[in-house]
CSV table of C-alpha atoms in Angstrom, one decimal:
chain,number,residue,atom,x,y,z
A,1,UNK,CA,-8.3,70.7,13.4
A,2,UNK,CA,-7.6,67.2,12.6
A,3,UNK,CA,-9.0,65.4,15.0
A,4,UNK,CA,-6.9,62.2,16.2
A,5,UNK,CA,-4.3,60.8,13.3
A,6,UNK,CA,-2.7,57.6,12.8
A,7,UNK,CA,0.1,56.4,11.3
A,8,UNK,CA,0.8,54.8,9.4
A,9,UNK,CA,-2.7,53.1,8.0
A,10,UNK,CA,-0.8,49.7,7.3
A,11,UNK,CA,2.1,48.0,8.0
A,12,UNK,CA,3.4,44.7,7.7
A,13,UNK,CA,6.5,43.0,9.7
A,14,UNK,CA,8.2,40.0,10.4
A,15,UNK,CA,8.2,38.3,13.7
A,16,UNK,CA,10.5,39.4,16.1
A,17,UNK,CA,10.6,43.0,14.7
A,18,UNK,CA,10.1,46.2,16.8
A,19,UNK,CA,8.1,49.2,15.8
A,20,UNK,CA,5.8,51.9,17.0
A,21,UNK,CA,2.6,53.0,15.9
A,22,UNK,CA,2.1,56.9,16.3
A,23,UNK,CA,-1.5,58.3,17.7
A,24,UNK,CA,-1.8,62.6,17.7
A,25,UNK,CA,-4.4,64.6,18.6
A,26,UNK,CA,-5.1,68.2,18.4
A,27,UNK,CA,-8.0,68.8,20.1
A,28,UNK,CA,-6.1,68.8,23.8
A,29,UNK,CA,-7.4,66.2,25.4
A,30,UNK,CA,-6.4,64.5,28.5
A,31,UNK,CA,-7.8,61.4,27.6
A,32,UNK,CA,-5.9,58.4,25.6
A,33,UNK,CA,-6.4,55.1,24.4
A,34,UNK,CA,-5.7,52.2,22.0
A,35,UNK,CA,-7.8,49.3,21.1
A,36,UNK,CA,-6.7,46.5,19.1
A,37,UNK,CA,-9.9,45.2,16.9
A,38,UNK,CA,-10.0,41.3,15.9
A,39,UNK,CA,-12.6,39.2,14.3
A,40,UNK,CA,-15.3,37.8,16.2
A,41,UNK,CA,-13.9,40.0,19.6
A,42,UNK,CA,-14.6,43.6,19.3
A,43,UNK,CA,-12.6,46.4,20.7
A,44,UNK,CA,-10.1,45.5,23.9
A,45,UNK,CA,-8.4,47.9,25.7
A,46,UNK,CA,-4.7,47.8,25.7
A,47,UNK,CA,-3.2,50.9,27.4
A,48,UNK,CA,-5.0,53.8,28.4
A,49,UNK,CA,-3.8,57.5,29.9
A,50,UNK,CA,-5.5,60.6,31.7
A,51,UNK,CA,-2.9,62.6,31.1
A,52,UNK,CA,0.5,63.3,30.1
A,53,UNK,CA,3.0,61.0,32.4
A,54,UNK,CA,0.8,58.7,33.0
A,55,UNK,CA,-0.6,55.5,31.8
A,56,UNK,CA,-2.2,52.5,33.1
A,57,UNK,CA,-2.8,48.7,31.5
A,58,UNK,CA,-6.1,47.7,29.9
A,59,UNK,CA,-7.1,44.1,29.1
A,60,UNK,CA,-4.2,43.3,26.9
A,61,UNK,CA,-1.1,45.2,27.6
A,62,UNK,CA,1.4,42.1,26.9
A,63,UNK,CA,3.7,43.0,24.4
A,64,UNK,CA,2.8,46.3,24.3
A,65,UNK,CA,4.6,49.7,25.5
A,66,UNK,CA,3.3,53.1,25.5
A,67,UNK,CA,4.1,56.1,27.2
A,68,UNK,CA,2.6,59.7,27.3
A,69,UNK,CA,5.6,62.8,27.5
A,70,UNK,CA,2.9,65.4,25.6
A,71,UNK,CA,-0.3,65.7,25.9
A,72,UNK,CA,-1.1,65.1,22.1
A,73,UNK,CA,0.7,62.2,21.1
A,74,UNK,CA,0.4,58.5,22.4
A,75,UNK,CA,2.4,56.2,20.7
A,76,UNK,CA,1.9,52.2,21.0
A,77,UNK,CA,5.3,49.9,20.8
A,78,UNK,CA,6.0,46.4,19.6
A,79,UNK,CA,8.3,45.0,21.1
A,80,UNK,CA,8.6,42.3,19.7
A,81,UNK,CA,6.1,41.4,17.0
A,82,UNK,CA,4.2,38.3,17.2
A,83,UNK,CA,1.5,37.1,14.7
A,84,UNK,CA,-0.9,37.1,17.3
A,85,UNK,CA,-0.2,40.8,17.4
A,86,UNK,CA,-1.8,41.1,14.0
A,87,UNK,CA,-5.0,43.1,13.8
A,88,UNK,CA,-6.6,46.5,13.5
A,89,UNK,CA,-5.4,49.4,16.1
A,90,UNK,CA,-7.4,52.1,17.4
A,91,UNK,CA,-6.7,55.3,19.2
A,92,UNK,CA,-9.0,57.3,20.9
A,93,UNK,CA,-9.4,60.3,22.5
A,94,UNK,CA,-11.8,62.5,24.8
A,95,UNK,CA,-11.5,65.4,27.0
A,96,UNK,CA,-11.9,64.7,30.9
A,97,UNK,CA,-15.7,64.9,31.2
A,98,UNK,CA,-15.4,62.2,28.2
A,99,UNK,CA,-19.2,61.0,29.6
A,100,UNK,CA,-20.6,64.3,28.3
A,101,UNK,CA,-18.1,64.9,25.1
A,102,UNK,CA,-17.2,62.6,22.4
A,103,UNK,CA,-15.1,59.8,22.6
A,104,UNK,CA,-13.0,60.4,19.4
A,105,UNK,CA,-11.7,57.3,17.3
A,106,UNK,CA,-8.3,58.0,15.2
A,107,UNK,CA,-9.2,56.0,11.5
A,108,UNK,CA,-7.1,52.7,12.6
A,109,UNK,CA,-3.8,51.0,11.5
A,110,UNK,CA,-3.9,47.7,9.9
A,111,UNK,CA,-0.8,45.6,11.0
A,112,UNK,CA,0.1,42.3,9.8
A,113,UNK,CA,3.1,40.2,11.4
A,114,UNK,CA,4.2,37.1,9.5
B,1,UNK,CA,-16.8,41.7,35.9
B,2,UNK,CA,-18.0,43.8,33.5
B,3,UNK,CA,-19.4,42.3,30.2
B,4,UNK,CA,-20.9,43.2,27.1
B,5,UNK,CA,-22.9,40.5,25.2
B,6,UNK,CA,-24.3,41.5,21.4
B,7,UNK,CA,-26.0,37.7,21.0
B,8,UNK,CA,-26.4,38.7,17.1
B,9,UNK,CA,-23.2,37.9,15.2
B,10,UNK,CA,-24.7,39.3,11.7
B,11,UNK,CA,-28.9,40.1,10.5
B,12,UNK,CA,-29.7,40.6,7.2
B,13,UNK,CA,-32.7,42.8,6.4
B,14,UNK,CA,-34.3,44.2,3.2
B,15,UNK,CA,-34.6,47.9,2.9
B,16,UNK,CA,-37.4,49.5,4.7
B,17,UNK,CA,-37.9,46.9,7.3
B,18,UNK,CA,-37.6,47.4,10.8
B,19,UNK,CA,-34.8,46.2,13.1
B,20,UNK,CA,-33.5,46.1,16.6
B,21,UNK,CA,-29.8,45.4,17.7
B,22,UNK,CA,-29.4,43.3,21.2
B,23,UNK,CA,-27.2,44.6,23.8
B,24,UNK,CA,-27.1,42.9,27.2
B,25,UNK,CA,-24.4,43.7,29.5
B,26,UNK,CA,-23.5,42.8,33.2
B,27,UNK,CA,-21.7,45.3,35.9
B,28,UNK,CA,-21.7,45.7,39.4
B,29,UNK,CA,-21.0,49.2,39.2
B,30,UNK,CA,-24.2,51.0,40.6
B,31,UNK,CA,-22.9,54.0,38.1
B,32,UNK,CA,-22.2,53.2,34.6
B,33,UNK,CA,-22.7,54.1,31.0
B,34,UNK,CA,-23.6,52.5,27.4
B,35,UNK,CA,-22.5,53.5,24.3
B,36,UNK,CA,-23.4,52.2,20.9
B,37,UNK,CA,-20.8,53.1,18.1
B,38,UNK,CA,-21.4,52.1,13.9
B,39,UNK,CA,-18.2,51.4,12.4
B,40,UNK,CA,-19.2,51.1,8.3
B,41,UNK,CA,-17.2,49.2,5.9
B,42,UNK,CA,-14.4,52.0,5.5
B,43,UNK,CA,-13.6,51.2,9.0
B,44,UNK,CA,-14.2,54.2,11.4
B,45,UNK,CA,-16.0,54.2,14.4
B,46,UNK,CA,-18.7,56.4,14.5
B,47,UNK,CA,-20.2,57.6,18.1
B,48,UNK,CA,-23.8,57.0,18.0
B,49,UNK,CA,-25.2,57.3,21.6
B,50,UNK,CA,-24.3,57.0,25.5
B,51,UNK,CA,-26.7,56.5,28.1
B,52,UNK,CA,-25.9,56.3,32.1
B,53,UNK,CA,-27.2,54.0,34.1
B,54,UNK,CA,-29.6,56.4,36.2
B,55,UNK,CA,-31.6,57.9,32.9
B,56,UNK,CA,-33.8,55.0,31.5
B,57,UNK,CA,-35.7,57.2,29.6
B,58,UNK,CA,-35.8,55.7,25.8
B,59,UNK,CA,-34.1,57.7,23.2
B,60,UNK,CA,-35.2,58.8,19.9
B,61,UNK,CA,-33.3,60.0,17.0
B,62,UNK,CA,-34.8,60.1,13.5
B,63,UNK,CA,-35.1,56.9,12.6
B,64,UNK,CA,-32.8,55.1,15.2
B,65,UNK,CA,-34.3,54.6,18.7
B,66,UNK,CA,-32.5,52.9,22.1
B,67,UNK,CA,-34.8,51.2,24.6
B,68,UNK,CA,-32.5,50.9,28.1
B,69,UNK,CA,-34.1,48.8,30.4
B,70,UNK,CA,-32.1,48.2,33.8
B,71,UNK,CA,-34.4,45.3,34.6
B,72,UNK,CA,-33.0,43.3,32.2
B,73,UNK,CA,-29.5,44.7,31.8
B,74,UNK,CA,-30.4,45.8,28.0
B,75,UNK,CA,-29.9,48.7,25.5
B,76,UNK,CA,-31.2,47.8,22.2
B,77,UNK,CA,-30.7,49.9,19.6
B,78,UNK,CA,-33.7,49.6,16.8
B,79,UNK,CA,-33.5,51.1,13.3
B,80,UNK,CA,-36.7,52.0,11.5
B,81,UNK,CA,-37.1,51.6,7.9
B,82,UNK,CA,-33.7,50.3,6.9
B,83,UNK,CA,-31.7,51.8,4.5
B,84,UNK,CA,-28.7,50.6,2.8
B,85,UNK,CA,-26.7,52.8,4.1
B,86,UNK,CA,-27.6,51.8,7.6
B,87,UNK,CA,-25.0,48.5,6.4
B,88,UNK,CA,-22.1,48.3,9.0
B,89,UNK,CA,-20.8,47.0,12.1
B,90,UNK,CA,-22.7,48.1,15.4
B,91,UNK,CA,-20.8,48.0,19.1
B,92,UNK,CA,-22.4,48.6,22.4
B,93,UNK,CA,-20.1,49.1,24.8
B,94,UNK,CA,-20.1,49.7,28.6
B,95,UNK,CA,-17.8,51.8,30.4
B,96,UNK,CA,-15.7,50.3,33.1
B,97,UNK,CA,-15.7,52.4,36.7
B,98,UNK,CA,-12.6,52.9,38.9
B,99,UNK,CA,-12.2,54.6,41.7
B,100,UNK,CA,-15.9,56.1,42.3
B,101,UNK,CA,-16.0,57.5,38.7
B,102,UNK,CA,-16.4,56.3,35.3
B,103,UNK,CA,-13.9,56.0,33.0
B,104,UNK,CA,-12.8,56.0,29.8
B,105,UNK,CA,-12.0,52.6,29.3
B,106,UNK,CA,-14.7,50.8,27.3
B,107,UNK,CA,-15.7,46.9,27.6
B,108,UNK,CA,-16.8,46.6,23.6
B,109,UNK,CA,-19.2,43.4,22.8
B,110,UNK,CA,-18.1,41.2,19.6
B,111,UNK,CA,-20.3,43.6,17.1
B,112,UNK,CA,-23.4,42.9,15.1
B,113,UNK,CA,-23.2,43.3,11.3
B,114,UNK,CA,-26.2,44.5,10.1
B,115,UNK,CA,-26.4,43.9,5.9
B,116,UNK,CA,-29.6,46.0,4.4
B,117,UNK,CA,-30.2,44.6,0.8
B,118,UNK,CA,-32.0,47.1,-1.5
């Protein structure tokens, strides 16, 4: 049981360039979510999904893709990568009664655009 | 709209003392819960505690204790005796409700390091 992966940990691009970050978990849980962490702001919500097929925008979706086909994986696209797109990613998981269970955190991805 | 406010950018303490974490938060949810996560210097985030918004007993656990108080729209988390280890970022969070239920989308506040020197 691995819990919720990440990769990759880091990754540095130049503006303009497209990738995705990949978020798994094997602990079959409906729910999904990615963060982005930046100094001095905390944790904001980007996308978020119950369930596979279907997702919904958090706080700060611009420039940001994601889509849910399994139930395990959640990956986050970049578009188009801006600097202000650098900072610290998070994925999380939980089951559906997430306000009794754990809300599990994968162990981040550090991305840099230049 | 909902907000999470942790007043203390960073406290420095010296081992052993005592000390308490500020969490104020607004909602107009009359459902809701608090969370406090510790995310140490390798960079997880480590669950620590959720409370919902109908159970205001305090909460004890070893040396960590949360005080909710609806009142005031707080949950402070206090940490007795410091250790170094106790070093690391601390979030309270609140979740957001939709649709009659709670949710899993958190509103973080900005964090709170806490540095314990030896």
């Amino acid at each position: 049981n691995a819990g919720v992966t990440q990769t990759p940990k880091f990754q540095v691009l130049k503006t303009g360039q497209s990738m995705t970050l990949q978020c798994a978990q094997d602990m079959n849980h409906e729910y999904m979510s990615w963060y982005r962490q930046d100094p001095g702001m905390g944790l904001r919500l980007i996308h978020y999904s119950v369930g596979a097929g279907i997702t919904d925008q958090g706080e700060v979706p611009n420039g940001y893709n994601v889509s849910r086909s399994t139930t395990e994986d959640f990956p986050l696209r970049l578009l188009s990568a801006a600097p202000s797109q650098t900072s610290v990613y998070f994925c999380a998981s939980s089951t559906e009664d997430f306000l009794t269970d754990t809300q599990y955190f994968g162990p981040g991805t550090r991305l840099t655009v230049l | 709209a909902q907000k999470v406010t942790q007043a203390q950018t960073e406290i420095s303490v010296v081992e052993k003392e005592d000390v308490t974490l500020d969490c104020v938060y607004e909602t107009r949810d009359t459902t809701y819960y608090l969370f406090w996560y510790k995310q140490p210097p390798s960079g997880e985030l480590v669950f620590l505690i959720r409370r919902n918004s109908f159970d205001e007993q305090n909460e004890i656990s070893g040396r960590y204790s949360w005080n909710f108080q609806k009142s005031t729209s707080s949950f402070n988390f206090t940490i007795t005796a410091s250790q170094v280890v106790d070093s690391a970022v601390y979030f309270c969070a609140l979740s957001e409700e939709v649709g009659g239920g709670a949710t899993n989308k958190l509103i973080f506040g900005t964090g709170t390091l806490l540095a314990v020197q030896p």
